[in-house]
mmCIF file of N, CA, C and O in Angstrom:
data_model
loop_
_atom_site.group_PDB
_atom_site.id
_atom_site.type_symbol
_atom_site.label_atom_id
_atom_site.label_comp_id
_atom_site.label_asym_id
_atom_site.label_seq_id
_atom_site.Cartn_x
_atom_site.Cartn_y
_atom_site.Cartn_z
ATOM 1 N N GLN A 76 166.067 177.261 20.302
ATOM 2 C CA GLN A 76 166.313 178.535 20.930
ATOM 3 C C GLN A 76 167.391 178.377 21.994
ATOM 4 O O GLN A 76 168.343 179.164 21.999
ATOM 5 N N GLY A 77 167.274 177.410 22.842
ATOM 6 C CA GLY A 77 168.264 177.241 23.880
ATOM 7 C C GLY A 77 169.591 176.814 23.413
ATOM 8 O O GLY A 77 170.606 177.264 23.886
ATOM 9 N N TYR A 78 169.636 176.056 22.308
ATOM 10 C CA TYR A 78 170.861 175.639 21.717
ATOM 11 C C TYR A 78 171.623 176.855 21.137
ATOM 12 O O TYR A 78 172.825 177.019 21.382
ATOM 13 N N GLY A 79 170.903 177.754 20.511
ATOM 14 C CA GLY A 79 171.460 178.910 19.976
ATOM 15 C C GLY A 79 172.062 179.896 21.096
ATOM 16 O O GLY A 79 173.133 180.377 20.988
ATOM 17 N N TRP A 80 171.332 179.996 22.142
ATOM 18 C CA TRP A 80 171.683 180.697 23.264
ATOM 19 C C TRP A 80 173.058 180.230 23.874
ATOM 20 O O TRP A 80 173.905 181.068 24.208
ATOM 21 N N VAL A 81 173.122 178.964 24.000
ATOM 22 C CA VAL A 81 174.313 178.402 24.639
ATOM 23 C C VAL A 81 175.474 178.334 23.719
ATOM 24 O O VAL A 81 176.667 178.528 24.202
ATOM 25 N N SER A 82 175.281 178.070 22.367
ATOM 26 C CA SER A 82 176.395 177.797 21.574
ATOM 27 C C SER A 82 176.690 178.823 20.549
ATOM 28 O O SER A 82 177.789 178.832 19.910
ATOM 29 N N MET A 83 175.805 179.790 20.279
ATOM 30 C CA MET A 83 176.028 180.768 19.171
ATOM 31 C C MET A 83 175.982 182.164 19.481
ATOM 32 O O MET A 83 176.619 183.018 18.848
ATOM 33 N N GLU A 84 175.190 182.593 20.500
ATOM 34 C CA GLU A 84 174.974 183.957 20.816
ATOM 35 C C GLU A 84 176.123 184.558 21.551
ATOM 36 O O GLU A 84 176.396 184.138 22.760
ATOM 37 N N ASP A 85 176.823 185.415 21.023
ATOM 38 C CA ASP A 85 178.023 186.083 21.672
ATOM 39 C C ASP A 85 177.800 187.568 21.708
ATOM 40 O O ASP A 85 177.413 188.101 20.739
ATOM 41 N N THR A 86 178.128 188.195 22.798
ATOM 42 C CA THR A 86 178.141 189.623 22.879
ATOM 43 C C THR A 86 179.538 190.086 22.867
ATOM 44 O O THR A 86 180.372 189.738 23.746
ATOM 45 N N LEU A 87 179.818 190.938 21.879
ATOM 46 C CA LEU A 87 181.260 191.364 21.667
ATOM 47 C C LEU A 87 181.340 192.850 21.901
ATOM 48 O O LEU A 87 180.432 193.604 21.493
ATOM 49 N N TYR A 88 182.461 193.273 22.515
ATOM 50 C CA TYR A 88 182.679 194.737 22.806
ATOM 51 C C TYR A 88 183.945 195.058 22.169
ATOM 52 O O TYR A 88 184.958 194.320 22.106
ATOM 53 N N GLY A 89 184.037 196.331 21.663
ATOM 54 C CA GLY A 89 185.355 196.854 21.147
ATOM 55 C C GLY A 89 186.264 197.305 22.240
ATOM 56 O O GLY A 89 185.834 197.368 23.418
ATOM 57 N N PRO A 90 187.495 197.679 21.924
ATOM 58 C CA PRO A 90 188.453 198.088 22.927
ATOM 59 C C PRO A 90 187.970 199.292 23.764
ATOM 60 O O PRO A 90 188.349 199.495 24.882
ATOM 61 N N ASP A 91 187.100 200.086 23.098
ATOM 62 C CA ASP A 91 186.587 201.325 23.759
ATOM 63 C C ASP A 91 185.344 201.024 24.601
ATOM 64 O O ASP A 91 184.794 201.909 25.163
ATOM 65 N N GLY A 92 184.982 199.789 24.683
ATOM 66 C CA GLY A 92 183.789 199.363 25.452
ATOM 67 C C GLY A 92 182.444 199.415 24.670
ATOM 68 O O GLY A 92 181.422 199.093 25.133
ATOM 69 N N LYS A 93 182.508 199.847 23.430
ATOM 70 C CA LYS A 93 181.298 199.935 22.596
ATOM 71 C C LYS A 93 180.834 198.542 22.208
ATOM 72 O O LYS A 93 181.632 197.674 21.757
ATOM 73 N N LEU A 94 179.527 198.399 22.288
ATOM 74 C CA LEU A 94 178.928 197.024 21.957
ATOM 75 C C LEU A 94 179.007 196.809 20.451
ATOM 76 O O LEU A 94 178.515 197.725 19.701
ATOM 77 N N LEU A 95 179.637 195.792 20.004
ATOM 78 C CA LEU A 95 179.735 195.554 18.599
ATOM 79 C C LEU A 95 178.562 194.696 18.011
ATOM 80 O O LEU A 95 178.269 194.774 16.809
ATOM 81 N N THR A 96 178.067 193.776 18.806
ATOM 82 C CA THR A 96 176.889 192.945 18.374
ATOM 83 C C THR A 96 175.712 193.619 18.885
ATOM 84 O O THR A 96 175.165 193.349 20.010
ATOM 85 N N ARG A 97 175.119 194.411 17.992
ATOM 86 C CA ARG A 97 173.980 195.393 18.405
ATOM 87 C C ARG A 97 172.544 194.828 18.136
ATOM 88 O O ARG A 97 171.663 195.426 18.692
ATOM 89 N N GLY A 98 172.337 193.886 17.300
ATOM 90 C CA GLY A 98 170.966 193.545 17.064
ATOM 91 C C GLY A 98 170.798 192.354 16.159
ATOM 92 O O GLY A 98 171.702 191.499 15.930
ATOM 93 N N HIS A 99 169.644 192.096 15.743
ATOM 94 C CA HIS A 99 169.207 190.903 15.042
ATOM 95 C C HIS A 99 169.934 190.775 13.675
ATOM 96 O O HIS A 99 170.128 189.677 13.160
ATOM 97 N N ASP A 100 170.411 191.900 13.117
ATOM 98 C CA ASP A 100 171.014 191.804 11.829
ATOM 99 C C ASP A 100 172.423 191.208 11.978
ATOM 100 O O ASP A 100 173.060 190.862 10.968
ATOM 101 N N GLU A 101 172.887 191.169 13.191
ATOM 102 C CA GLU A 101 174.236 190.536 13.408
ATOM 103 C C GLU A 101 174.212 189.204 14.205
ATOM 104 O O GLU A 101 175.097 188.650 14.680
ATOM 105 N N TYR A 102 172.962 188.597 14.271
ATOM 106 C CA TYR A 102 172.745 187.397 14.985
ATOM 107 C C TYR A 102 172.361 186.328 13.939
ATOM 108 O O TYR A 102 171.369 186.526 13.115
ATOM 109 N N ASN A 103 172.989 185.178 13.977
ATOM 110 C CA ASN A 103 172.693 184.057 13.178
ATOM 111 C C ASN A 103 171.912 183.062 13.953
ATOM 112 O O ASN A 103 172.429 182.406 14.859
ATOM 113 N N MET A 104 170.650 182.906 13.630
ATOM 114 C CA MET A 104 169.802 181.947 14.351
ATOM 115 C C MET A 104 170.091 180.528 13.861
ATOM 116 O O MET A 104 170.389 180.278 12.680
ATOM 117 N N PRO A 105 170.132 179.577 14.807
ATOM 118 C CA PRO A 105 170.418 178.187 14.413
ATOM 119 C C PRO A 105 169.401 177.690 13.368
ATOM 120 O O PRO A 105 168.168 178.035 13.396
ATOM 121 N N THR A 106 169.836 176.941 12.402
ATOM 122 C CA THR A 106 169.024 176.305 11.404
ATOM 123 C C THR A 106 169.204 174.862 11.394
ATOM 124 O O THR A 106 170.034 174.303 12.104
ATOM 125 N N ILE A 107 168.509 174.166 10.530
ATOM 126 C CA ILE A 107 168.709 172.756 10.322
ATOM 127 C C ILE A 107 170.141 172.328 10.050
ATOM 128 O O ILE A 107 170.665 171.325 10.371
ATOM 129 N N ALA A 108 170.870 173.276 9.389
ATOM 130 C CA ALA A 108 172.285 172.991 8.953
ATOM 131 C C ALA A 108 173.158 172.951 10.255
ATOM 132 O O ALA A 108 174.268 172.406 10.125
ATOM 133 N N ASP A 109 172.741 173.505 11.353
ATOM 134 C CA ASP A 109 173.501 173.389 12.601
ATOM 135 C C ASP A 109 173.330 172.116 13.347
ATOM 136 O O ASP A 109 173.969 171.982 14.381
ATOM 137 N N CYS A 110 172.369 171.248 12.903
ATOM 138 C CA CYS A 110 172.154 169.968 13.669
ATOM 139 C C CYS A 110 173.139 168.920 13.097
ATOM 140 O O CYS A 110 173.531 168.992 11.960
ATOM 141 N N PRO A 111 173.523 168.019 14.023
ATOM 142 C CA PRO A 111 174.469 167.025 13.516
ATOM 143 C C PRO A 111 173.750 166.045 12.566
ATOM 144 O O PRO A 111 172.540 165.998 12.488
ATOM 145 N N ALA A 112 174.563 165.423 11.715
ATOM 146 C CA ALA A 112 173.990 164.503 10.681
ATOM 147 C C ALA A 112 173.218 163.378 11.389
ATOM 148 O O ALA A 112 172.222 162.894 10.918
ATOM 149 N N GLU A 113 173.740 162.901 12.566
ATOM 150 C CA GLU A 113 173.044 161.878 13.273
ATOM 151 C C GLU A 113 172.600 162.516 14.534
ATOM 152 O O GLU A 113 173.311 162.979 15.398
ATOM 153 N N PHE A 114 171.271 162.477 14.755
ATOM 154 C CA PHE A 114 170.636 163.154 15.942
ATOM 155 C C PHE A 114 169.551 162.274 16.473
ATOM 156 O O PHE A 114 168.443 162.185 16.081
ATOM 157 N N ASN A 115 169.993 161.434 17.415
ATOM 158 C CA ASN A 115 169.142 160.449 18.051
ATOM 159 C C ASN A 115 168.304 161.056 19.156
ATOM 160 O O ASN A 115 168.874 161.602 20.107
ATOM 161 N N VAL A 116 166.988 160.905 19.099
ATOM 162 C CA VAL A 116 166.136 161.473 20.176
ATOM 163 C C VAL A 116 165.148 160.401 20.537
ATOM 164 O O VAL A 116 164.675 159.567 19.789
ATOM 165 N N THR A 117 165.012 160.315 21.893
ATOM 166 C CA THR A 117 164.019 159.334 22.404
ATOM 167 C C THR A 117 162.912 160.142 23.189
ATOM 168 O O THR A 117 163.218 160.986 23.997
ATOM 169 N N LEU A 118 161.730 159.845 22.811
ATOM 170 C CA LEU A 118 160.582 160.453 23.535
ATOM 171 C C LEU A 118 160.087 159.616 24.673
ATOM 172 O O LEU A 118 160.262 158.376 24.649
ATOM 173 N N LEU A 119 159.599 160.216 25.672
ATOM 174 C CA LEU A 119 159.085 159.451 26.805
ATOM 175 C C LEU A 119 157.933 158.626 26.369
ATOM 176 O O LEU A 119 157.030 159.066 25.694
ATOM 177 N N LYS A 120 157.941 157.351 26.862
ATOM 178 C CA LYS A 120 156.833 156.474 26.514
ATOM 179 C C LYS A 120 155.919 156.322 27.634
ATOM 180 O O LYS A 120 156.206 156.513 28.792
ATOM 181 N N GLY A 121 154.665 155.838 27.416
ATOM 182 C CA GLY A 121 153.708 155.616 28.452
ATOM 183 C C GLY A 121 152.637 156.712 28.506
ATOM 184 O O GLY A 121 152.622 157.621 27.734
ATOM 185 N N LYS A 122 151.890 156.612 29.579
ATOM 186 C CA LYS A 122 150.832 157.560 29.731
ATOM 187 C C LYS A 122 151.354 158.926 30.155
ATOM 188 O O LYS A 122 152.368 159.030 30.809
ATOM 189 N N GLY A 123 150.698 160.000 29.697
ATOM 190 C CA GLY A 123 151.009 161.349 30.051
ATOM 191 C C GLY A 123 150.693 161.563 31.549
ATOM 192 O O GLY A 123 149.994 160.774 32.170
ATOM 193 N N LYS A 124 151.113 162.669 32.065
ATOM 194 C CA LYS A 124 150.803 162.938 33.479
ATOM 195 C C LYS A 124 149.280 163.280 33.599
ATOM 196 O O LYS A 124 148.727 164.071 32.819
ATOM 197 N N GLN A 125 148.643 162.703 34.511
ATOM 198 C CA GLN A 125 147.215 162.840 34.639
ATOM 199 C C GLN A 125 146.798 164.169 35.322
ATOM 200 O O GLN A 125 145.711 164.637 35.116
ATOM 201 N N HIS A 126 147.742 164.807 36.031
ATOM 202 C CA HIS A 126 147.358 165.955 36.839
ATOM 203 C C HIS A 126 147.934 167.272 36.184
ATOM 204 O O HIS A 126 148.312 168.183 36.924
ATOM 205 N N VAL A 127 148.062 167.297 34.958
ATOM 206 C CA VAL A 127 148.607 168.418 34.251
ATOM 207 C C VAL A 127 147.374 169.191 33.632
ATOM 208 O O VAL A 127 146.529 168.649 32.989
ATOM 209 N N LEU A 128 147.424 170.459 33.855
ATOM 210 C CA LEU A 128 146.275 171.328 33.450
ATOM 211 C C LEU A 128 146.088 171.257 31.913
ATOM 212 O O LEU A 128 147.024 171.700 31.142
ATOM 213 N N TYR A 129 145.016 170.729 31.445
ATOM 214 C CA TYR A 129 144.661 170.623 30.025
ATOM 215 C C TYR A 129 145.812 170.056 29.197
ATOM 216 O O TYR A 129 146.061 170.470 28.109
ATOM 217 N N SER A 130 146.547 169.147 29.710
ATOM 218 C CA SER A 130 147.699 168.413 28.966
ATOM 219 C C SER A 130 148.643 169.470 28.478
ATOM 220 O O SER A 130 149.264 169.299 27.428
ATOM 221 N N SER A 131 148.883 170.476 29.251
ATOM 222 C CA SER A 131 149.827 171.574 28.827
ATOM 223 C C SER A 131 151.203 171.145 28.829
ATOM 224 O O SER A 131 151.627 170.214 29.546
ATOM 225 N N LYS A 132 151.963 171.695 28.016
ATOM 226 C CA LYS A 132 153.363 171.448 27.928
ATOM 227 C C LYS A 132 154.079 172.731 28.381
ATOM 228 O O LYS A 132 153.558 173.815 28.402
ATOM 229 N N GLY A 133 155.419 172.640 28.733
ATOM 230 C CA GLY A 133 156.154 173.807 29.121
ATOM 231 C C GLY A 133 156.297 174.735 27.913
ATOM 232 O O GLY A 133 156.553 174.349 26.861
ATOM 233 N N ILE A 134 156.054 176.037 28.211
ATOM 234 C CA ILE A 134 156.347 177.038 27.187
ATOM 235 C C ILE A 134 157.163 178.138 27.804
ATOM 236 O O ILE A 134 157.269 178.348 28.972
ATOM 237 N N GLY A 135 157.818 178.880 26.891
ATOM 238 C CA GLY A 135 158.660 179.962 27.398
ATOM 239 C C GLY A 135 159.984 179.564 27.918
ATOM 240 O O GLY A 135 160.714 178.846 27.407
ATOM 241 N N GLU A 136 160.264 180.012 29.118
ATOM 242 C CA GLU A 136 161.576 179.850 29.706
ATOM 243 C C GLU A 136 161.946 178.418 30.069
ATOM 244 O O GLU A 136 163.043 177.999 29.883
ATOM 245 N N PRO A 137 161.049 177.575 30.605
ATOM 246 C CA PRO A 137 161.426 176.134 30.961
ATOM 247 C C PRO A 137 162.101 175.437 29.751
ATOM 248 O O PRO A 137 163.228 174.920 29.888
ATOM 249 N N PRO A 138 161.496 175.413 28.538
ATOM 250 C CA PRO A 138 162.190 174.701 27.439
ATOM 251 C C PRO A 138 163.430 175.420 27.032
ATOM 252 O O PRO A 138 164.390 174.909 26.583
ATOM 253 N N PHE A 139 163.383 176.787 27.126
ATOM 254 C CA PHE A 139 164.535 177.524 26.719
ATOM 255 C C PHE A 139 165.794 177.121 27.590
ATOM 256 O O PHE A 139 166.855 176.919 27.064
ATOM 257 N N PHE A 140 165.614 177.039 28.887
ATOM 258 C CA PHE A 140 166.648 176.698 29.725
ATOM 259 C C PHE A 140 167.103 175.285 29.692
ATOM 260 O O PHE A 140 168.196 174.853 30.129
ATOM 261 N N ASN A 141 166.310 174.417 28.992
ATOM 262 C CA ASN A 141 166.780 173.052 28.653
ATOM 263 C C ASN A 141 167.992 173.065 27.718
ATOM 264 O O ASN A 141 168.711 172.102 27.625
ATOM 265 N N GLY A 142 168.216 174.182 27.048
ATOM 266 C CA GLY A 142 169.373 174.381 26.202
ATOM 267 C C GLY A 142 170.661 174.265 26.993
ATOM 268 O O GLY A 142 171.770 174.038 26.434
ATOM 269 N N VAL A 143 170.626 174.401 28.296
ATOM 270 C CA VAL A 143 171.807 174.307 29.170
ATOM 271 C C VAL A 143 172.394 172.928 28.968
ATOM 272 O O VAL A 143 173.533 172.711 29.102
ATOM 273 N N SER A 144 171.564 171.911 28.659
ATOM 274 C CA SER A 144 172.059 170.597 28.479
ATOM 275 C C SER A 144 173.096 170.590 27.331
ATOM 276 O O SER A 144 174.063 169.699 27.351
ATOM 277 N N VAL A 145 172.997 171.470 26.328
ATOM 278 C CA VAL A 145 173.959 171.613 25.311
ATOM 279 C C VAL A 145 175.265 171.922 25.821
ATOM 280 O O VAL A 145 176.333 171.428 25.525
ATOM 281 N N TYR A 146 175.305 172.946 26.896
ATOM 282 C CA TYR A 146 176.562 173.376 27.453
ATOM 283 C C TYR A 146 177.260 172.201 28.087
ATOM 284 O O TYR A 146 178.493 171.961 27.896
ATOM 285 N N PHE A 147 176.530 171.356 28.883
ATOM 286 C CA PHE A 147 177.179 170.295 29.538
ATOM 287 C C PHE A 147 177.635 169.243 28.546
ATOM 288 O O PHE A 147 178.615 168.457 28.749
ATOM 289 N N ALA A 148 176.876 168.963 27.496
ATOM 290 C CA ALA A 148 177.312 167.988 26.457
ATOM 291 C C ALA A 148 178.607 168.460 25.792
ATOM 292 O O ALA A 148 179.535 167.599 25.612
ATOM 293 N N VAL A 149 178.766 169.784 25.481
ATOM 294 C CA VAL A 149 179.971 170.317 24.945
ATOM 295 C C VAL A 149 181.113 170.184 25.913
ATOM 296 O O VAL A 149 182.248 169.832 25.637
ATOM 297 N N LYS A 150 180.838 170.533 27.215
ATOM 298 C CA LYS A 150 181.827 170.411 28.238
ATOM 299 C C LYS A 150 182.353 169.016 28.442
ATOM 300 O O LYS A 150 183.515 168.844 28.565
ATOM 301 N N ASP A 151 181.418 167.977 28.343
ATOM 302 C CA ASP A 151 181.844 166.628 28.423
ATOM 303 C C ASP A 151 182.763 166.212 27.199
ATOM 304 O O ASP A 151 183.732 165.542 27.363
ATOM 305 N N ALA A 152 182.422 166.772 26.005
ATOM 306 C CA ALA A 152 183.258 166.498 24.887
ATOM 307 C C ALA A 152 184.672 167.206 25.077
ATOM 308 O O ALA A 152 185.599 166.562 24.644
ATOM 309 N N VAL A 153 184.710 168.324 25.568
ATOM 310 C CA VAL A 153 186.020 168.957 25.884
ATOM 311 C C VAL A 153 186.777 168.152 26.876
ATOM 312 O O VAL A 153 187.987 168.010 26.725
ATOM 313 N N LEU A 154 186.113 167.679 27.932
ATOM 314 C CA LEU A 154 186.788 166.860 28.945
ATOM 315 C C LEU A 154 187.400 165.562 28.263
ATOM 316 O O LEU A 154 188.542 165.212 28.511
ATOM 317 N N ALA A 155 186.718 164.946 27.404
ATOM 318 C CA ALA A 155 187.174 163.776 26.711
ATOM 319 C C ALA A 155 188.394 164.210 25.718
ATOM 320 O O ALA A 155 189.394 163.410 25.747
ATOM 321 N N ALA A 156 188.302 165.330 25.084
ATOM 322 C CA ALA A 156 189.390 165.716 24.263
ATOM 323 C C ALA A 156 190.647 166.044 25.089
ATOM 324 O O ALA A 156 191.838 165.707 24.696
ATOM 325 N N ARG A 157 190.483 166.631 26.287
ATOM 326 C CA ARG A 157 191.563 166.961 27.092
ATOM 327 C C ARG A 157 192.206 165.647 27.675
ATOM 328 O O ARG A 157 193.422 165.550 27.758
ATOM 329 N N ARG A 158 191.360 164.741 27.993
ATOM 330 C CA ARG A 158 191.954 163.397 28.434
ATOM 331 C C ARG A 158 192.767 162.733 27.353
ATOM 332 O O ARG A 158 193.833 162.280 27.626
ATOM 333 N N ASP A 159 192.250 162.774 26.138
ATOM 334 C CA ASP A 159 193.048 162.248 24.975
ATOM 335 C C ASP A 159 194.363 162.964 24.799
ATOM 336 O O ASP A 159 195.275 162.310 24.320
ATOM 337 N N ALA A 160 194.420 164.239 25.111
ATOM 338 C CA ALA A 160 195.706 165.045 25.047
ATOM 339 C C ALA A 160 196.517 164.884 26.261
ATOM 340 O O ALA A 160 197.596 165.531 26.312
ATOM 341 N N GLY A 161 196.116 164.108 27.243
ATOM 342 C CA GLY A 161 196.847 164.036 28.442
ATOM 343 C C GLY A 161 196.721 165.078 29.491
ATOM 344 O O GLY A 161 197.497 165.189 30.415
ATOM 345 N N LEU A 162 195.660 165.944 29.322
ATOM 346 C CA LEU A 162 195.436 167.014 30.229
ATOM 347 C C LEU A 162 194.482 166.593 31.350
ATOM 348 O O LEU A 162 193.427 165.950 31.030
ATOM 349 N N THR A 163 194.754 167.010 32.490
ATOM 350 C CA THR A 163 193.823 166.643 33.685
ATOM 351 C C THR A 163 193.573 167.889 34.429
ATOM 352 O O THR A 163 194.164 168.912 34.220
ATOM 353 N N GLY A 164 192.601 167.788 35.366
ATOM 354 C CA GLY A 164 192.279 168.886 36.266
ATOM 355 C C GLY A 164 191.212 169.723 35.750
ATOM 356 O O GLY A 164 190.554 169.452 34.717
ATOM 357 N N LYS A 165 191.015 170.796 36.546
ATOM 358 C CA LYS A 165 189.835 171.677 36.194
ATOM 359 C C LYS A 165 190.155 172.526 34.950
ATOM 360 O O LYS A 165 191.272 172.816 34.623
ATOM 361 N N PHE A 166 189.069 172.969 34.326
ATOM 362 C CA PHE A 166 189.238 173.815 33.163
ATOM 363 C C PHE A 166 187.942 174.724 33.113
ATOM 364 O O PHE A 166 186.957 174.373 33.630
ATOM 365 N N SER A 167 188.048 175.770 32.356
ATOM 366 C CA SER A 167 186.934 176.726 32.287
ATOM 367 C C SER A 167 186.466 176.701 30.842
ATOM 368 O O SER A 167 187.209 176.782 29.860
ATOM 369 N N LEU A 168 185.105 176.589 30.636
ATOM 370 C CA LEU A 168 184.547 176.647 29.376
ATOM 371 C C LEU A 168 183.588 177.835 29.315
ATOM 372 O O LEU A 168 182.532 177.859 29.977
ATOM 373 N N LYS A 169 183.982 178.857 28.592
ATOM 374 C CA LYS A 169 183.224 180.074 28.525
ATOM 375 C C LYS A 169 181.955 179.875 27.716
ATOM 376 O O LYS A 169 181.948 179.078 26.794
ATOM 377 N N GLN A 170 180.957 180.606 28.068
ATOM 378 C CA GLN A 170 179.759 180.592 27.308
ATOM 379 C C GLN A 170 179.574 181.903 26.555
ATOM 380 O O GLN A 170 179.936 182.947 27.080
ATOM 381 N N PRO A 171 179.216 181.908 25.307
ATOM 382 C CA PRO A 171 178.674 180.763 24.530
ATOM 383 C C PRO A 171 179.844 179.803 24.135
ATOM 384 O O PRO A 171 180.943 180.192 24.071
ATOM 385 N N THR A 172 179.452 178.601 23.858
ATOM 386 C CA THR A 172 180.415 177.570 23.524
ATOM 387 C C THR A 172 180.760 177.646 22.040
ATOM 388 O O THR A 172 180.500 176.793 21.272
ATOM 389 N N THR A 173 181.269 178.766 21.583
ATOM 390 C CA THR A 173 181.725 179.002 20.218
ATOM 391 C C THR A 173 182.928 178.141 19.984
ATOM 392 O O THR A 173 183.621 177.770 20.923
ATOM 393 N N PRO A 174 183.288 177.866 18.713
ATOM 394 C CA PRO A 174 184.466 177.196 18.433
ATOM 395 C C PRO A 174 185.726 177.766 19.082
ATOM 396 O O PRO A 174 186.557 176.991 19.602
ATOM 397 N N ASP A 175 185.864 179.050 19.121
ATOM 398 C CA ASP A 175 187.033 179.672 19.754
ATOM 399 C C ASP A 175 187.027 179.328 21.280
ATOM 400 O O ASP A 175 188.083 178.988 21.819
ATOM 401 N N ASN A 176 185.923 179.467 21.961
ATOM 402 C CA ASN A 176 185.930 179.134 23.403
ATOM 403 C C ASN A 176 186.143 177.642 23.666
ATOM 404 O O ASN A 176 186.778 177.232 24.649
ATOM 405 N N VAL A 177 185.627 176.765 22.822
ATOM 406 C CA VAL A 177 185.865 175.360 22.924
ATOM 407 C C VAL A 177 187.339 175.059 22.752
ATOM 408 O O VAL A 177 187.947 174.336 23.507
ATOM 409 N N ARG A 178 187.926 175.562 21.756
ATOM 410 C CA ARG A 178 189.324 175.427 21.480
ATOM 411 C C ARG A 178 190.173 175.876 22.585
ATOM 412 O O ARG A 178 191.149 175.253 23.004
ATOM 413 N N GLU A 179 189.842 177.019 23.232
ATOM 414 C CA GLU A 179 190.602 177.595 24.318
ATOM 415 C C GLU A 179 190.520 176.656 25.480
ATOM 416 O O GLU A 179 191.468 176.327 26.200
ATOM 417 N N ALA A 180 189.320 176.043 25.739
ATOM 418 C CA ALA A 180 189.132 175.173 26.908
ATOM 419 C C ALA A 180 189.902 173.821 26.684
ATOM 420 O O ALA A 180 190.468 173.295 27.658
ATOM 421 N N CYS A 181 190.002 173.362 25.440
ATOM 422 C CA CYS A 181 190.783 172.154 25.182
ATOM 423 C C CYS A 181 192.263 172.307 25.467
ATOM 424 O O CYS A 181 192.879 171.370 25.800
ATOM 425 N N ALA A 182 192.725 173.484 25.272
ATOM 426 C CA ALA A 182 194.194 173.754 25.474
ATOM 427 C C ALA A 182 194.639 174.219 26.780
ATOM 428 O O ALA A 182 195.791 174.276 27.050
ATOM 429 N N GLN A 183 193.662 174.525 27.667
ATOM 430 C CA GLN A 183 194.027 175.005 29.015
ATOM 431 C C GLN A 183 194.752 174.039 29.841
ATOM 432 O O GLN A 183 194.457 172.811 29.797
ATOM 433 N N THR A 184 195.739 174.499 30.593
ATOM 434 C CA THR A 184 196.379 173.594 31.543
ATOM 435 C C THR A 184 195.813 174.070 32.916
ATOM 436 O O THR A 184 195.465 175.182 33.078
ATOM 437 N N PRO A 185 195.852 173.112 33.892
ATOM 438 C CA PRO A 185 195.223 173.508 35.131
ATOM 439 C C PRO A 185 195.968 174.580 35.961
ATOM 440 O O PRO A 185 195.436 175.112 36.934
ATOM 441 N N PHE A 186 197.195 174.866 35.568
ATOM 442 C CA PHE A 186 197.954 175.879 36.416
ATOM 443 C C PHE A 186 198.389 177.053 35.535
ATOM 444 O O PHE A 186 198.606 176.987 34.427
#
């Protein structure tokens, strides 16, 4: 859910200010096809926290906002691409990190 929010959900408006992305029929939810071919995950090892109510896990917004890590991973990749292209300095990466926004951030010059 957080990954989709950071990288896929875009709100578009027409020149007249009318909302173009109006509902679920225009929203593509992330699927397994959106995951990279290699996806390494490490789970925490050891004993669970002893003072957690009924061994509860985070639900709702806390895990949703963990999707922000996707934004910073994409931003780090853009920074690496910019360095490879000889670009330095600050840059702006708009959210959502759609391919168009990533491409724009890769090409920005600091001035």
